[in-house]
XYZ file of C-alpha atoms in Angstrom:
275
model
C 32.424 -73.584 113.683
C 34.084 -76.217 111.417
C 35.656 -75.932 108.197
C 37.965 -77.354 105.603
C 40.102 -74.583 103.391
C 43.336 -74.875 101.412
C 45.249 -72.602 98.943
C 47.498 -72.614 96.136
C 49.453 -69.516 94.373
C 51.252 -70.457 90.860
C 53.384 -68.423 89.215
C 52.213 -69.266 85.417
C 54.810 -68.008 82.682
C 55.234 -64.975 84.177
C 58.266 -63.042 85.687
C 56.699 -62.879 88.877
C 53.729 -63.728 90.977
C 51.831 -60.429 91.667
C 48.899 -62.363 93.335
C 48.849 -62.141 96.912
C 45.717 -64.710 99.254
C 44.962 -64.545 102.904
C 42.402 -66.412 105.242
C 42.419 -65.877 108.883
C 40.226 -66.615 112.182
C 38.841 -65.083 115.022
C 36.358 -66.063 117.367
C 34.600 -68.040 115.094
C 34.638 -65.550 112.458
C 36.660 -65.961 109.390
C 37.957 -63.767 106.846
C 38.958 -64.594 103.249
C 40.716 -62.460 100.543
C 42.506 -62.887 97.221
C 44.382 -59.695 95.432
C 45.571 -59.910 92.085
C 48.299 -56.753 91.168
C 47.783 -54.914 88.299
C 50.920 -55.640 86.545
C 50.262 -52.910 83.686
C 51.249 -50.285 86.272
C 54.422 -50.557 88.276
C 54.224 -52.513 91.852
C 51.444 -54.474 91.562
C 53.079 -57.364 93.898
C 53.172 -53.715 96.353
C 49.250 -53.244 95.591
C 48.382 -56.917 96.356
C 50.648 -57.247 99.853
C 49.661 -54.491 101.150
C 45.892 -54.603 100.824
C 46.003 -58.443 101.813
C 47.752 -57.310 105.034
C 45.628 -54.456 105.646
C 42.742 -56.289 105.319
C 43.856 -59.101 107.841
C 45.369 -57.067 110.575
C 42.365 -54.972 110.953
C 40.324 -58.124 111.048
C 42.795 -59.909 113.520
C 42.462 -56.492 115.739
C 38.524 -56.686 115.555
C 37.605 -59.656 118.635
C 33.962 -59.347 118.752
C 31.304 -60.109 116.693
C 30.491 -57.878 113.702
C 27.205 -56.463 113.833
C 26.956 -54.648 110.010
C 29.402 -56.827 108.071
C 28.789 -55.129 104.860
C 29.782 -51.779 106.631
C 32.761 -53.661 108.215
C 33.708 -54.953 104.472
C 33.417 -51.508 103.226
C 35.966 -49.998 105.477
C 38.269 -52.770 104.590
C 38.050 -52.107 101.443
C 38.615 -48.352 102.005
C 41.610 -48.736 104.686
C 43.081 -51.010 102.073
C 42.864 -48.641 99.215
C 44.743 -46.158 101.557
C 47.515 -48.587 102.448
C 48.075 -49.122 99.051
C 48.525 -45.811 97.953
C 50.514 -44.770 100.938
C 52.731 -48.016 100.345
C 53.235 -46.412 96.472
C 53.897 -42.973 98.083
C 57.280 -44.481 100.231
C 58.975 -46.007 97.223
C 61.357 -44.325 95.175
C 60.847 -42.849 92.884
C 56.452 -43.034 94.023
C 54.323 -45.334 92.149
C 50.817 -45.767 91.710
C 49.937 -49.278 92.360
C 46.776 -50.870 91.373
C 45.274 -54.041 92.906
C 41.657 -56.079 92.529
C 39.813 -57.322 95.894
C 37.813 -59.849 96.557
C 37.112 -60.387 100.286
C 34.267 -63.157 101.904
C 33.548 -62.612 106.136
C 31.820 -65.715 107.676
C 30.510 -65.698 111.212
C 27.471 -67.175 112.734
C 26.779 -69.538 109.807
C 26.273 -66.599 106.973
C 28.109 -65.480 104.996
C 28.833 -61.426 103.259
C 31.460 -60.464 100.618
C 32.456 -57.741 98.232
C 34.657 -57.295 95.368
C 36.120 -55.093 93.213
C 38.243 -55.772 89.864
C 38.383 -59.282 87.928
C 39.385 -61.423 90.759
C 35.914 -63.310 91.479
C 34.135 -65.623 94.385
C 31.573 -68.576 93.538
C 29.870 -70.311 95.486
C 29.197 -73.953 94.815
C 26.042 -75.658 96.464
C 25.244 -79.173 95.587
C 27.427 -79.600 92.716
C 26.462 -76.240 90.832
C 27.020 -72.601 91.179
C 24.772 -70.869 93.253
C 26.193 -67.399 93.102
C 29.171 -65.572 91.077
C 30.797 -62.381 91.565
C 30.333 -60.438 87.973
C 33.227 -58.481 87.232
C 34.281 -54.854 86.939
C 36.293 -54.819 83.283
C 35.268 -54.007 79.960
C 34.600 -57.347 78.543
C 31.627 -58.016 81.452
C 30.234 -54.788 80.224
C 29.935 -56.008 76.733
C 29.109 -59.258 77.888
C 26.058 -57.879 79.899
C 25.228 -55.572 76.780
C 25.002 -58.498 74.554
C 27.336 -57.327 72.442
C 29.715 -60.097 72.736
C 29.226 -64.414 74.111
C 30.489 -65.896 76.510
C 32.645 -67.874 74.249
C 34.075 -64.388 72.778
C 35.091 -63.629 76.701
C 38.436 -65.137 76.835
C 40.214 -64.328 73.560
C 39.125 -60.655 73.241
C 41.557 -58.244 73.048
C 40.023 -56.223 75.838
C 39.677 -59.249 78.276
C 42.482 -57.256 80.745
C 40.799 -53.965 80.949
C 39.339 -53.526 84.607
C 36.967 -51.189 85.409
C 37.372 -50.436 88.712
C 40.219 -51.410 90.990
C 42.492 -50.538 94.510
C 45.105 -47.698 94.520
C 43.680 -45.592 92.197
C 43.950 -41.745 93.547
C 42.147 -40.257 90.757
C 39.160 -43.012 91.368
C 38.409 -44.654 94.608
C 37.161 -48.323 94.533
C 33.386 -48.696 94.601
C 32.610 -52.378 95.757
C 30.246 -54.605 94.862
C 28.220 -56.385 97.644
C 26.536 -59.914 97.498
C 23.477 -60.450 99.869
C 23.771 -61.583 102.987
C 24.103 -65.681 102.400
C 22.654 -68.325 104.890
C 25.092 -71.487 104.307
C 24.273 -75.126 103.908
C 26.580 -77.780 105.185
C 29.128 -78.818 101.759
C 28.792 -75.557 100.822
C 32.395 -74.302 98.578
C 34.030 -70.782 98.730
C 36.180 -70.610 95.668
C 38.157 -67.268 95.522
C 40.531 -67.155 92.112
C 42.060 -64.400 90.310
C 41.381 -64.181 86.772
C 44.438 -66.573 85.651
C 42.333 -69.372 87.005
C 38.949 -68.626 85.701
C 39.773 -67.603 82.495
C 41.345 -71.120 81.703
C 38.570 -73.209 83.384
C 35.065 -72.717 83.238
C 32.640 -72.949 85.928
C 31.275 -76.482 84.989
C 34.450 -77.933 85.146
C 35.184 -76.186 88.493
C 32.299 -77.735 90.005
C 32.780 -80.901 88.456
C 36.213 -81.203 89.959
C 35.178 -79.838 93.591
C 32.637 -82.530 93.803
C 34.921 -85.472 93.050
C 37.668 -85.718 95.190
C 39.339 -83.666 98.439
C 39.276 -79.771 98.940
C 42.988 -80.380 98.806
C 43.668 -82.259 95.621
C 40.418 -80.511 93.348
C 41.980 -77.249 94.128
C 45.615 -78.400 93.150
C 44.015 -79.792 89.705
C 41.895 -76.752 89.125
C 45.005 -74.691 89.225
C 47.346 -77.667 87.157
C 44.757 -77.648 84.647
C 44.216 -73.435 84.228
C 48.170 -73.170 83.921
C 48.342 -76.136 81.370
C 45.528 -75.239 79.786
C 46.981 -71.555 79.188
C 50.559 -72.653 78.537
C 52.529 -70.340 76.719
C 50.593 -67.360 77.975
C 49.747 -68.868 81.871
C 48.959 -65.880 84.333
C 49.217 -65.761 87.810
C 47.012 -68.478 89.269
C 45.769 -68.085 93.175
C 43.069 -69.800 94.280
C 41.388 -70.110 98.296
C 38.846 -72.821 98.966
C 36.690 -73.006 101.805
C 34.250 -76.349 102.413
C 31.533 -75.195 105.469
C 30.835 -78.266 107.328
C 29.145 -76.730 110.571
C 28.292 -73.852 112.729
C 27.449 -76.466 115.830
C 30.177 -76.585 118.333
C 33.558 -78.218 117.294
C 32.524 -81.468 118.891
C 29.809 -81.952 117.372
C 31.008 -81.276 114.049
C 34.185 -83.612 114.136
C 31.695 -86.253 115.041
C 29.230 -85.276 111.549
C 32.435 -85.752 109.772
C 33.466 -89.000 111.271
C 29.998 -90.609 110.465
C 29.913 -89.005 106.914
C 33.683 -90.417 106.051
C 32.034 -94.048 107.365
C 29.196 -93.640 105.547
C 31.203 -93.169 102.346
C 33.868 -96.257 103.547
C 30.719 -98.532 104.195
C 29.516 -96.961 100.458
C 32.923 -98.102 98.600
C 32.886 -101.409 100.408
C 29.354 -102.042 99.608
C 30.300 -101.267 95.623
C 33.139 -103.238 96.009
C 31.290 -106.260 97.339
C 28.447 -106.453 94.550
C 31.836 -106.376 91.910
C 33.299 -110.054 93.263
């Protein structure tokens, strides 16, 4: 399996950073996740830690394949709720903190994932989005409703209200699932909490992915949200993943190598026909 990822966690004009991002591997298996704290109720930098690390110890303690990964996401998502509220239960005084999820498991070339909250996944094939994560808050509701545009979405004054979440005694999280996704080779994972895509919109995000290195799009992606929202900047996290292969590690070093020189013999070629 072969793979390019990278992440970046800004702290925007706020106090603190409450997001919290994670990405391990296992025997060819990967996990990603992204938590964004709930900073309207006390701890949310608690919520976000402690599901993150829930979520990748039990996947670092699972070393064979998964056979139902959307059952295997579920109880992640469940163990994860429980850490959280236990983790409120041992402060003092208790809180009640509150997190989003948004959690992608690749293994043999396809890819599942589940969310729940505002935080969000796309996934960009040939320099478009092919799929989007549609979030749990009031102004999605609306939005799906037609009672409001998609221009309305980021200035309305219920843009922050989340429908669903993790930590919530009262209300355990009910994910949302995607389908189970066959990838293509360039294929882009972008995870982001909601301080990134509420600043940049999608065309712009696939724009920028498609121009230059995993690396340096995803550093501009997250310049560009916080600039763009500057005074009011939130929290910006954001994990990128570029598939490149499922064929042995070999083998997919050397379709790198001959795409870079096919690109170098590209630029040359351009730079030839200028003179």
């Amino acid at each position: 399996m072969k793979y390019q990822h990278t992440k970046t966690s800004r702290l925007g004009n706020r106090m603190s950073n409450e997001d919290r991002i994670g990405i391990a591997e296992v025997d060819g298996r990967v996990l990603l996740v992204l938590a964004d704290g709930m900073g309207g109720y006390r701890g949310g930098q608690l919520a976000a830690t402690a599901l993150v690390n829930s979520m990748l110890r039990q996947f670092q303690l699972h070393r064979q394949t998964i056979a139902e990964p959307f059952a295997f996401l579920k109880v992640l998502i469940a163990d994860a709720h429980r850490a959280v509220i236990h983790k409120g239960i041992e402060q003092y005084p208790p809180v009640e903190p509150r997190t989003t999820c948004v959690v992608c498991l690749i293994q043999h070339g396809h890819a599942w994932w589940a969310h729940v909250g505002d935080s969000r996944l796309y996934l960009f094939r040939d320099g478009h989005v092919l799929s989007r994560t549609r979030d749990h808050s009031k102004i999605e509701n609306l939005l799906g409703a037609g009672k409001i545009s998609a221009r309305e979405l980021k200035n309305h004054p219920q843009r922050n209200l989340v429908t669903r979440c993790v930590g919530d005694r009262k209300r355990p999280p009910v994910p949302t699932f995607s389908e189970k996704t066959a990838l293509e080779k360039k294929d882009i994972f972008l995870l982001c909490s909601d301080g990134l895509w509420a600043a940049i919109d999608d065309d712009y995000m696939a724009e920028t992915l498609q121009q230059t290195t995993l690396n340096k799009a995803v550093d501009r992606l997250a310049y560009q949200a916080e600039f763009r929202s500057y005074p009011e900047a939130d929290n910006i996290s954001v994990i990128a993943l570029r598939w490149i292969s499922d064929e042995s590690e070999r083998q997919a070093e050397n379709d790198v190598e001959e795409d870079e020189l096919a690109q170098t013999l590209k630029a040359l070629d351009a730079a030839l026909e200028k003179q």
